[in-house]
């Protein structure tokens, strides 16, 4: 999960602050707090104080760790500072706002009216928060081949592979990349690879890089073929028509033989510095995340009127289906501007014909299946439950194909403007496994992710099979998924956990899946970021 964390730098400015000082203007400072649970707020950072200013633009940036899979509640508070104490309780409050980090990063301009307390505006005061991700997004992309490597194996040729090392500040060599092994070949061509610039050389183009070529042995006793030293500045001289060549030198052979020339030539065919965009680059660049829900209304859930049914709504108004909708939806809704979410059911007999349907709108309006916000989905679910008959079979493919049609239409535009997340909540007895496998393999080529939450105590082996974590999912005909887009989580693992634990688990993969799709297509964000700071 930590792989999805970024650091975000927030720039704050205010307009028309209240004037609390007699004879002069206020001396504002902005403090950033994060919800620590239980009604407590923890301070993350604060700006400098600006003297005598009602329209401050604070210079000091506020830095916060960002996780897509969490709802990170923030509070910005603006104070008039009239003393040197760090404590703000003795300073005049000029107003504040509460929001989520998701709202800030997904808004092109985030401006809100300041409030002294809920519903009470702080005069005409407003706060504007701009955001920027802090990281070097560049990667080094290399294509390398070799010629006339030494033969190291008694019966065959060599099985060469490459290792790249950077020199640390203490002079130690740190491994930064190891290539694949090419069997039985003295003139190998390794596949193109990329390494983050930060990892490759710490962003220093002149930092020494050592390259080793070795013959792979299955017992781990690899034989050195040869080595050379270079740096990124030299490697960058490689162009399409003029590769950069290095002699691969074996130090012991060089010492022993006067006639020794080299143990082969390593040719850098191309070395490019490319920008690798992050999840935040796409979201901040204008990518909308569209959220669709599919609810399993098959007979195996049990009669909703019976307390042992998975669809039974307890006296406090919840069940596992509703908790899953709330916890995942509450995170995703911040990334969707219109807050209109299509919601469908499958596996029930639906009035008036009582035919079984595998993609009926929860609001019974097939031409406009959109619900207003997550609350709208919850209300539609509660209203439809007494009006349908739970039936079967459990077919996933119709609803996957439904969302895939929208994703395919969006993909035809050729821009990183829309991404689709389908949440399927099910008790796990899947009937159309082959059709679902085919639907997922087709969807893996589209801008979409599928989250499956399994409720109840069923055997979820089929769901775990669809989640390609244990190997690549294939269609019945053997076609592999282009990328892993399914995340399955059994609800029972989260029965006694805090509600946000479920959303963190199911959404942790989404940023990687979104980036992998746009990278595969070669699409930059709609509005690419300006060159980032180092």
Coordinates of C-alpha atoms in Angstrom, one line a residue:
X1 CA 0.0 0.0 0.0
X2 CA 2.8 2.4 0.7
X3 CA 3.6 2.3 -3.0
X4 CA 0.7 4.6 -3.6
X5 CA 1.8 7.3 -1.2
X6 CA 3.0 10.6 -2.5
X7 CA 3.9 13.8 -0.9
X8 CA 1.8 16.8 -1.8
X9 CA 2.8 20.4 -1.3
X10 CA -0.1 22.8 -0.7
X11 CA 0.2 26.5 -1.3
X12 CA -2.4 28.6 0.6
X13 CA -3.7 32.1 -0.1
X14 CA -6.6 34.0 1.4
X15 CA -8.7 37.0 0.4
X16 CA -10.7 39.5 2.4
X17 CA -9.8 38.2 5.9
X18 CA -11.5 39.7 8.9
X19 CA -9.7 42.6 10.6
X20 CA -9.1 41.8 14.2
X21 CA -6.4 44.4 15.0
X22 CA -7.1 47.9 16.3
X23 CA -5.2 50.5 14.3
X24 CA -3.7 48.0 11.9
X25 CA -4.6 44.9 9.8
X26 CA -4.5 41.3 11.0
X27 CA -1.2 39.3 11.0
X28 CA -2.4 36.0 9.6
X29 CA -0.9 32.5 9.8
X30 CA -2.5 29.3 8.4
X31 CA -2.4 26.0 10.2
X32 CA -3.1 22.6 8.6
X33 CA -4.7 19.9 10.8
X34 CA -5.6 16.2 10.0
X35 CA -8.4 14.2 11.5
X36 CA -6.9 11.8 14.0
X37 CA -10.2 10.1 14.8
X38 CA -12.4 10.4 17.8
X39 CA -13.0 14.1 17.2
X40 CA -9.3 14.9 17.6
X41 CA -7.3 16.9 15.1
X42 CA -3.5 16.7 14.8
X43 CA -1.4 19.5 13.4
X44 CA 0.5 18.6 10.3
X45 CA 2.2 21.9 9.4
X46 CA 1.7 25.7 9.5
X47 CA 2.7 28.6 7.3
X48 CA 4.7 31.7 8.2
X49 CA 2.9 34.7 9.7
X50 CA 2.4 37.7 7.4
X51 CA 2.2 41.1 8.9
X52 CA -0.7 43.5 8.3
X53 CA -2.3 41.7 5.4
X54 CA -5.9 40.8 4.6
X55 CA -5.1 39.1 1.3
X56 CA -2.1 36.9 2.3
X57 CA -0.3 34.6 -0.1
X58 CA 1.8 32.4 2.2
X59 CA 5.2 31.5 1.0
X60 CA 5.8 28.4 3.1
X61 CA 4.3 25.3 1.6
X62 CA 2.3 22.8 3.7
X63 CA 3.4 19.2 3.1
X64 CA 1.1 16.2 3.5
X65 CA 1.4 12.5 2.7
X66 CA -1.3 11.5 0.3
X67 CA -3.0 8.1 0.1
X68 CA -5.7 7.5 -2.6
X69 CA -7.3 4.7 -0.6
X70 CA -8.0 6.8 2.5
X71 CA -10.4 9.6 3.1
X72 CA -8.0 12.2 4.6
X73 CA -10.0 14.8 6.4
X74 CA -8.2 18.2 6.7
X75 CA -8.9 21.4 8.5
X76 CA -7.3 24.7 7.5
X77 CA -7.4 27.3 10.2
X78 CA -6.4 31.0 9.8
X79 CA -5.3 32.9 12.9
X80 CA -4.3 36.5 13.7
X81 CA -1.0 36.2 15.5
X82 CA -0.3 38.9 18.1
X83 CA 2.3 37.2 20.3
X84 CA 5.3 34.9 20.0
X85 CA 3.8 31.8 21.6
X86 CA 3.4 28.7 19.5
X87 CA 0.0 27.9 21.0
X88 CA -2.9 29.2 18.9
X89 CA -5.5 29.2 21.6
X90 CA -4.7 32.7 22.7
X91 CA -4.8 34.1 19.1
X92 CA -7.9 35.4 17.2
X93 CA -9.5 32.9 14.8
X94 CA -10.1 34.4 11.4
X95 CA -11.9 31.4 10.0
X96 CA -11.3 28.0 8.6
X97 CA -12.6 25.2 6.4
X98 CA -12.9 21.4 6.6
X99 CA -12.4 19.3 3.4
X100 CA -10.7 16.1 2.2
X101 CA -7.3 15.9 0.5
X102 CA -9.1 14.1 -2.3
X103 CA -11.2 17.2 -2.9
X104 CA -8.1 19.4 -3.0
X105 CA -6.1 17.3 -5.4
X106 CA -9.0 16.6 -7.8
X107 CA -10.0 20.3 -8.1
X108 CA -8.3 22.5 -10.7
X109 CA -8.9 25.5 -8.4
X110 CA -9.9 24.8 -4.8
X111 CA -11.4 28.0 -3.2
X112 CA -13.8 27.9 -0.3
X113 CA -15.5 30.6 1.9
X114 CA -14.0 30.7 5.4
X115 CA -16.3 30.0 8.3
X116 CA -16.0 31.0 12.0
X117 CA -18.0 27.9 12.8
X118 CA -20.3 25.6 10.8
X119 CA -22.7 27.8 8.8
X120 CA -21.3 31.1 10.1
X121 CA -19.3 32.8 7.4
X122 CA -16.1 34.7 8.4
X123 CA -17.2 37.9 6.6
X124 CA -16.3 37.7 2.9
X125 CA -13.1 35.8 3.6
X126 CA -12.0 33.0 1.3
X127 CA -9.2 30.5 1.2
X128 CA -7.6 29.0 -2.0
X129 CA -5.4 25.9 -1.9
X130 CA -3.1 24.9 -4.8
X131 CA -1.4 21.6 -4.9
X132 CA 1.8 20.1 -6.4
X133 CA 3.2 16.6 -6.0
X134 CA 6.8 16.6 -4.8
X135 CA 8.9 14.1 -6.7
X136 CA 11.2 13.7 -9.6
X137 CA 9.0 11.9 -12.1
X138 CA 11.8 11.2 -14.6
X139 CA 13.0 7.7 -15.6
X140 CA 16.1 6.5 -17.5
X141 CA 15.1 4.2 -20.4
X142 CA 17.9 2.0 -21.8
X143 CA 18.3 -0.4 -24.7
X144 CA 21.5 -2.5 -24.6
X145 CA 23.1 -5.3 -26.6
X146 CA 26.5 -7.0 -26.6
X147 CA 28.8 -8.5 -29.2
X148 CA 31.5 -11.2 -29.0
X149 CA 31.2 -11.9 -25.3
X150 CA 33.6 -14.5 -23.8
X151 CA 32.4 -18.1 -23.8
X152 CA 32.2 -19.2 -20.2
X153 CA 30.2 -22.5 -20.3
X154 CA 32.0 -25.8 -21.0
X155 CA 29.3 -27.3 -23.2
X156 CA 27.5 -24.2 -24.5
X157 CA 28.1 -20.5 -24.9
X158 CA 27.5 -18.0 -22.1
X159 CA 24.1 -17.1 -20.4
X160 CA 24.8 -13.4 -20.0
X161 CA 23.0 -10.8 -17.8
X162 CA 23.8 -7.2 -16.8
X163 CA 23.9 -5.5 -13.4
X164 CA 24.1 -1.7 -12.9
X165 CA 25.5 -0.2 -9.7
X166 CA 25.6 3.4 -8.6
X167 CA 28.3 4.7 -6.3
X168 CA 27.0 6.0 -2.9
X169 CA 28.4 9.1 -1.2
X170 CA 30.4 6.7 1.0
X171 CA 32.0 5.2 -2.1
X172 CA 30.0 1.9 -1.9
X173 CA 28.4 0.3 -5.0
X174 CA 24.6 -0.1 -4.8
X175 CA 22.8 -2.4 -7.2
X176 CA 20.1 -0.4 -9.1
X177 CA 19.1 -2.8 -11.8
X178 CA 19.6 -6.4 -12.9
X179 CA 18.6 -7.5 -16.4
X180 CA 17.0 -10.8 -17.5
X181 CA 19.3 -13.7 -18.4
X182 CA 19.7 -14.5 -22.1
X183 CA 20.5 -18.2 -22.6
X184 CA 23.3 -19.5 -24.7
X185 CA 24.1 -16.3 -26.6
X186 CA 27.4 -14.4 -27.1
X187 CA 25.6 -11.5 -28.9
X188 CA 22.6 -10.9 -26.7
X189 CA 20.1 -8.1 -27.0
X190 CA 18.4 -7.4 -23.7
X191 CA 14.9 -6.1 -23.5
X192 CA 14.3 -2.3 -23.0
X193 CA 14.1 -1.3 -19.4
X194 CA 13.5 1.8 -17.3
X195 CA 14.8 2.8 -13.8
X196 CA 13.7 5.9 -11.9
X197 CA 16.3 8.6 -12.3
X198 CA 16.4 9.0 -8.5
X199 CA 17.2 5.3 -8.1
X200 CA 19.6 5.2 -11.0
X201 CA 22.0 8.0 -10.0
X202 CA 20.2 10.1 -7.4
X203 CA 19.5 12.7 -10.1
X204 CA 23.3 13.3 -10.6
X205 CA 24.2 12.8 -14.2
X206 CA 27.9 12.6 -13.4
X207 CA 27.7 10.1 -10.6
X208 CA 29.8 7.0 -11.4
X209 CA 27.9 4.0 -12.7
X210 CA 29.4 0.5 -12.8
X211 CA 28.1 -2.1 -15.3
X212 CA 28.9 -5.7 -14.8
X213 CA 28.2 -8.5 -17.4
X214 CA 28.2 -12.0 -16.0
X215 CA 27.4 -15.6 -17.1
X216 CA 24.5 -16.9 -15.1
X217 CA 24.9 -20.2 -13.3
X218 CA 21.8 -21.9 -11.7
X219 CA 23.7 -22.6 -8.5
X220 CA 24.4 -18.9 -8.1
X221 CA 28.1 -19.0 -8.7
X222 CA 27.9 -16.6 -11.7
X223 CA 31.1 -16.0 -13.6
X224 CA 32.2 -12.5 -14.4
X225 CA 32.5 -11.8 -18.1
X226 CA 33.6 -8.2 -17.7
X227 CA 32.9 -4.8 -16.4
X228 CA 33.2 -1.0 -17.2
X229 CA 32.5 2.3 -15.5
X230 CA 30.5 5.2 -17.0
X231 CA 28.0 7.9 -16.0
X232 CA 24.6 9.0 -17.3
X233 CA 26.1 11.9 -19.2
X234 CA 28.2 9.5 -21.3
X235 CA 25.2 7.0 -21.7
X236 CA 23.0 9.8 -23.0
X237 CA 25.3 10.2 -26.1
X238 CA 23.6 7.1 -27.4
X239 CA 21.3 7.9 -30.3
X240 CA 19.3 5.8 -32.8
X241 CA 22.0 5.8 -35.4
X242 CA 25.1 6.1 -33.2
X243 CA 25.2 3.7 -30.2
X244 CA 27.8 4.2 -27.5
X245 CA 30.2 1.3 -27.1
X246 CA 32.1 0.1 -24.0
X247 CA 34.8 -2.5 -23.8
X248 CA 33.8 -5.2 -21.3
X249 CA 37.0 -5.8 -19.3
X250 CA 37.8 -8.7 -17.0
X251 CA 40.4 -7.3 -14.5
X252 CA 42.2 -10.6 -13.9
X253 CA 42.5 -11.5 -17.6
X254 CA 43.8 -8.0 -18.3
X255 CA 46.6 -8.4 -15.7
X256 CA 47.6 -11.9 -16.8
X257 CA 47.7 -11.5 -20.6
X258 CA 49.5 -8.7 -22.4
X259 CA 47.7 -9.5 -25.6
X260 CA 44.2 -9.3 -23.9
X261 CA 41.9 -6.8 -25.5
X262 CA 38.5 -7.3 -24.0
X263 CA 35.8 -9.8 -23.2
X264 CA 33.3 -8.4 -25.6
X265 CA 31.7 -5.0 -26.4
X266 CA 28.6 -3.6 -24.7
X267 CA 26.6 -1.3 -26.9
X268 CA 24.2 1.2 -25.5
X269 CA 21.7 1.4 -28.4
X270 CA 19.6 4.2 -26.8
X271 CA 19.4 6.1 -23.5
X272 CA 16.5 8.4 -23.0
X273 CA 15.3 10.4 -20.0
X274 CA 11.5 10.2 -20.0
X275 CA 8.8 11.5 -17.6
X276 CA 6.9 8.9 -15.8
X277 CA 3.5 10.3 -14.7
X278 CA 2.0 9.4 -11.4
X279 CA -1.6 8.9 -10.3
X280 CA -1.7 12.4 -9.0
X281 CA -0.4 13.8 -12.2
X282 CA -3.4 12.3 -14.0
X283 CA -6.0 13.3 -11.4
X284 CA -4.6 16.8 -11.1
X285 CA -4.3 16.9 -14.9
X286 CA -8.1 16.5 -15.3
X287 CA -8.8 12.7 -15.2
X288 CA -12.3 12.0 -13.8
X289 CA -12.9 8.8 -12.0
X290 CA -16.3 7.3 -12.7
X291 CA -17.8 4.9 -10.1
X292 CA -20.4 2.2 -10.8
X293 CA -21.9 -0.2 -8.3
X294 CA -23.2 -3.7 -9.0
X295 CA -25.2 -5.5 -6.3
X296 CA -25.8 -9.2 -6.1
X297 CA -29.5 -10.0 -5.6
X298 CA -29.3 -13.8 -6.1
X299 CA -31.3 -16.3 -4.0
X300 CA -28.2 -17.6 -2.2
X301 CA -28.2 -14.3 -0.2
X302 CA -31.3 -15.4 1.7
X303 CA -34.7 -13.8 2.1
X304 CA -34.1 -10.1 2.9
X305 CA -36.9 -10.2 5.6
X306 CA -35.0 -12.9 7.5
X307 CA -32.3 -11.8 10.0
X308 CA -29.8 -14.4 8.6
X309 CA -30.0 -13.0 5.1
X310 CA -27.0 -11.0 3.8
X311 CA -29.6 -8.4 2.5
X312 CA -31.4 -8.1 5.9
X313 CA -31.1 -4.5 7.1
X314 CA -30.4 -4.5 10.8
X315 CA -32.4 -2.2 13.2
X316 CA -29.5 0.3 13.0
X317 CA -30.0 0.5 9.3
X318 CA -27.0 -1.4 7.9
X319 CA -25.8 -4.6 6.4
X320 CA -22.6 -5.8 4.7
X321 CA -23.7 -4.6 1.3
X322 CA -24.4 -1.0 2.6
X323 CA -21.1 -0.9 4.6
X324 CA -19.2 -1.9 1.4
X325 CA -21.0 0.8 -0.7
X326 CA -20.3 3.5 1.9
X327 CA -16.7 2.7 2.6
X328 CA -15.5 2.4 -1.0
X329 CA -17.9 5.1 -2.3
X330 CA -16.9 7.7 0.3
X331 CA -13.3 7.7 -1.0
X332 CA -14.1 7.5 -4.8
X333 CA -16.7 10.2 -4.8
X334 CA -14.2 13.0 -4.2
X335 CA -12.7 12.3 -7.7
X336 CA -16.0 12.6 -9.6
X337 CA -17.2 16.1 -10.2
X338 CA -20.9 15.5 -11.0
X339 CA -21.3 13.0 -8.1
X340 CA -23.8 11.0 -10.2
X341 CA -23.1 7.2 -9.9
X342 CA -24.8 4.5 -11.9
X343 CA -26.0 1.6 -9.7
X344 CA -27.2 -1.8 -10.9
X345 CA -28.5 -5.0 -9.5
X346 CA -28.2 -8.5 -10.9
X347 CA -29.6 -12.0 -10.4
X348 CA -33.2 -11.0 -9.4
X349 CA -36.7 -11.2 -10.9
X350 CA -37.7 -7.6 -11.6
X351 CA -41.3 -6.2 -11.9
X352 CA -43.5 -5.9 -13.9
X353 CA -42.6 -8.9 -16.0
X354 CA -40.7 -10.8 -13.2
X355 CA -38.0 -11.8 -15.8
X356 CA -34.5 -12.4 -14.3
X357 CA -32.2 -9.5 -15.0
X358 CA -28.5 -9.3 -14.8
X359 CA -28.2 -5.5 -15.1
X360 CA -31.2 -3.6 -13.8
X361 CA -31.0 0.0 -12.5
X362 CA -31.4 0.2 -8.7
X363 CA -33.6 3.2 -9.3
X364 CA -35.7 1.2 -11.9
X365 CA -34.8 3.9 -14.5
X366 CA -32.8 2.0 -17.2
X367 CA -32.4 5.2 -19.3
X368 CA -31.0 7.2 -16.3
X369 CA -29.5 4.7 -13.8
X370 CA -27.6 7.5 -12.0
X371 CA -27.9 8.0 -8.2
X372 CA -27.1 11.4 -6.6
X373 CA -24.0 10.7 -4.5
X374 CA -23.3 7.7 -2.3
X375 CA -26.4 8.4 -0.3
X376 CA -28.5 8.2 -3.5
X377 CA -27.2 4.6 -4.1
X378 CA -28.0 3.7 -0.5
X379 CA -31.5 5.1 -0.8
X380 CA -32.1 3.3 -4.1
X381 CA -30.9 0.0 -2.6
X382 CA -33.2 0.4 0.4
X383 CA -36.2 1.2 -1.8
X384 CA -35.7 -1.6 -4.3
X385 CA -35.1 -4.4 -1.8
X386 CA -38.9 -5.1 -1.0
X387 CA -39.9 -4.7 -4.7
X388 CA -37.8 -7.5 -6.3
X389 CA -37.5 -11.3 -5.9
X390 CA -34.0 -12.7 -5.2
X391 CA -33.3 -15.4 -7.8
X392 CA -30.4 -16.4 -9.9
X393 CA -28.0 -17.4 -11.6
X394 CA -25.1 -15.2 -10.5
X395 CA -23.8 -13.7 -13.8
X396 CA -21.0 -11.0 -13.5
X397 CA -20.2 -10.6 -17.2
X398 CA -23.3 -8.4 -18.2
X399 CA -22.4 -5.7 -15.7
X400 CA -18.7 -5.8 -16.5
X401 CA -19.5 -5.5 -20.2
X402 CA -21.9 -2.7 -19.5
X403 CA -19.2 -0.6 -17.8
X404 CA -16.6 -1.7 -20.4
X405 CA -18.8 -0.2 -23.2
X406 CA -18.5 3.2 -21.5
X407 CA -14.8 2.8 -21.0
X408 CA -14.3 1.7 -24.6
X409 CA -16.1 4.8 -25.8
X410 CA -13.9 7.0 -23.5
X411 CA -10.7 5.3 -24.7
X412 CA -11.6 6.2 -28.3
X413 CA -11.0 9.8 -27.5
X414 CA -7.3 9.0 -27.0
X415 CA -6.9 11.1 -23.8
X416 CA -6.4 10.4 -20.1
X417 CA -9.7 12.1 -19.2
X418 CA -11.9 9.2 -17.9
X419 CA -11.2 6.2 -15.8
X420 CA -13.9 3.7 -14.6
X421 CA -14.1 1.8 -11.3
X422 CA -16.7 -1.0 -11.0
X423 CA -17.5 -2.2 -7.5
X424 CA -19.3 -5.6 -7.5
X425 CA -20.6 -6.8 -4.1
X426 CA -21.5 -10.5 -4.1
X427 CA -22.0 -13.5 -1.9
X428 CA -19.6 -15.3 -4.2
X429 CA -21.5 -18.1 -6.0
X430 CA -20.5 -17.1 -9.6
X431 CA -22.2 -19.0 -12.5
X432 CA -20.8 -17.5 -15.7
X433 CA -17.1 -17.9 -14.8
X434 CA -15.9 -18.4 -18.4
X435 CA -17.9 -15.4 -19.7
X436 CA -16.6 -13.3 -16.8
X437 CA -13.0 -14.3 -17.5
X438 CA -13.5 -13.2 -21.1
X439 CA -15.1 -9.9 -20.0
X440 CA -12.2 -9.2 -17.6
X441 CA -9.5 -9.9 -20.3
X442 CA -11.4 -7.6 -22.7
X443 CA -11.7 -4.9 -20.0
X444 CA -8.0 -5.1 -19.2
X445 CA -7.4 -3.3 -22.4
X446 CA -9.7 -0.4 -21.3
X447 CA -9.4 2.4 -18.7
X448 CA -11.2 0.5 -15.9
X449 CA -10.6 -1.4 -12.7
X450 CA -12.9 -3.9 -11.0
X451 CA -13.3 -4.3 -7.3
X452 CA -15.1 -7.3 -5.9
X453 CA -16.2 -7.4 -2.3
X454 CA -17.3 -10.8 -1.1
X455 CA -19.9 -10.8 1.7
X456 CA -21.0 -13.7 3.8
X457 CA -19.2 -17.0 4.6
X458 CA -19.1 -18.6 1.1
X459 CA -16.1 -20.2 -0.5
X460 CA -14.6 -17.4 -2.6
X461 CA -12.2 -19.6 -4.6
X462 CA -13.6 -18.3 -7.9
X463 CA -13.2 -14.7 -6.9
X464 CA -9.6 -15.3 -5.8
X465 CA -9.0 -16.9 -9.2
X466 CA -10.3 -13.7 -11.0
X467 CA -8.0 -11.6 -8.9
X468 CA -4.8 -12.2 -10.9
X469 CA -2.4 -12.0 -7.9
X470 CA -1.4 -15.6 -8.2
X471 CA -0.6 -15.4 -11.9
X472 CA -2.0 -13.8 -15.0
X473 CA -5.7 -14.3 -15.6
X474 CA -6.5 -15.8 -19.0
X475 CA -9.6 -16.0 -21.1
X476 CA -11.1 -19.5 -21.8
X477 CA -9.2 -19.4 -25.1
X478 CA -5.9 -18.7 -23.3
X479 CA -5.6 -14.9 -24.0
X480 CA -3.8 -13.3 -21.1
X481 CA -5.1 -10.1 -19.4
X482 CA -3.2 -7.1 -20.6
X483 CA -2.9 -5.9 -17.0
X484 CA -4.2 -6.9 -13.6
X485 CA -7.4 -5.0 -13.1
X486 CA -9.3 -7.1 -10.5
X487 CA -9.0 -6.7 -6.7
X488 CA -11.0 -9.1 -4.5
X489 CA -11.5 -8.7 -0.8
X490 CA -13.6 -10.9 1.5
X491 CA -15.7 -8.6 3.8
X492 CA -15.4 -11.1 6.7
X493 CA -11.7 -10.1 7.1
X494 CA -12.9 -6.6 8.0
X495 CA -15.9 -7.4 10.2
X496 CA -14.3 -6.0 13.4
X497 CA -11.9 -3.5 11.7
X498 CA -12.5 0.2 11.5
X499 CA -14.8 1.0 8.5
X500 CA -12.0 2.8 6.6
X501 CA -9.8 -0.4 6.6
X502 CA -12.0 -2.0 3.9
X503 CA -11.7 0.9 1.5
X504 CA -7.9 1.1 2.1
X505 CA -7.5 -2.5 1.2
X506 CA -9.7 -2.5 -1.9
X507 CA -8.6 0.8 -3.3
X508 CA -4.8 0.4 -2.7
X509 CA -4.3 -1.1 -6.2
X510 CA -6.3 1.5 -8.2
X511 CA -3.6 4.1 -8.6
X512 CA -1.1 1.6 -10.0
X513 CA -3.8 0.2 -12.3
X514 CA -4.8 3.6 -13.6
X515 CA -1.1 4.6 -14.2
X516 CA -0.3 1.2 -15.9
X517 CA -3.2 1.7 -18.3
X518 CA -2.2 5.2 -19.4
X519 CA 1.5 4.3 -19.5
X520 CA 0.6 1.3 -21.7
X521 CA -1.3 3.6 -24.1
X522 CA 1.5 6.2 -23.9
X523 CA -1.0 8.9 -22.9
X524 CA 0.2 11.9 -20.8
X525 CA -2.2 13.7 -18.5
X526 CA -4.7 16.0 -20.2
X527 CA -2.8 18.9 -18.6
X528 CA 0.7 17.6 -17.9
X529 CA 2.5 19.0 -14.8
X530 CA 5.2 21.6 -15.2
X531 CA 8.7 20.2 -14.6
X532 CA 8.8 19.1 -11.0
X533 CA 11.3 20.1 -8.4
X534 CA 14.1 17.7 -7.7

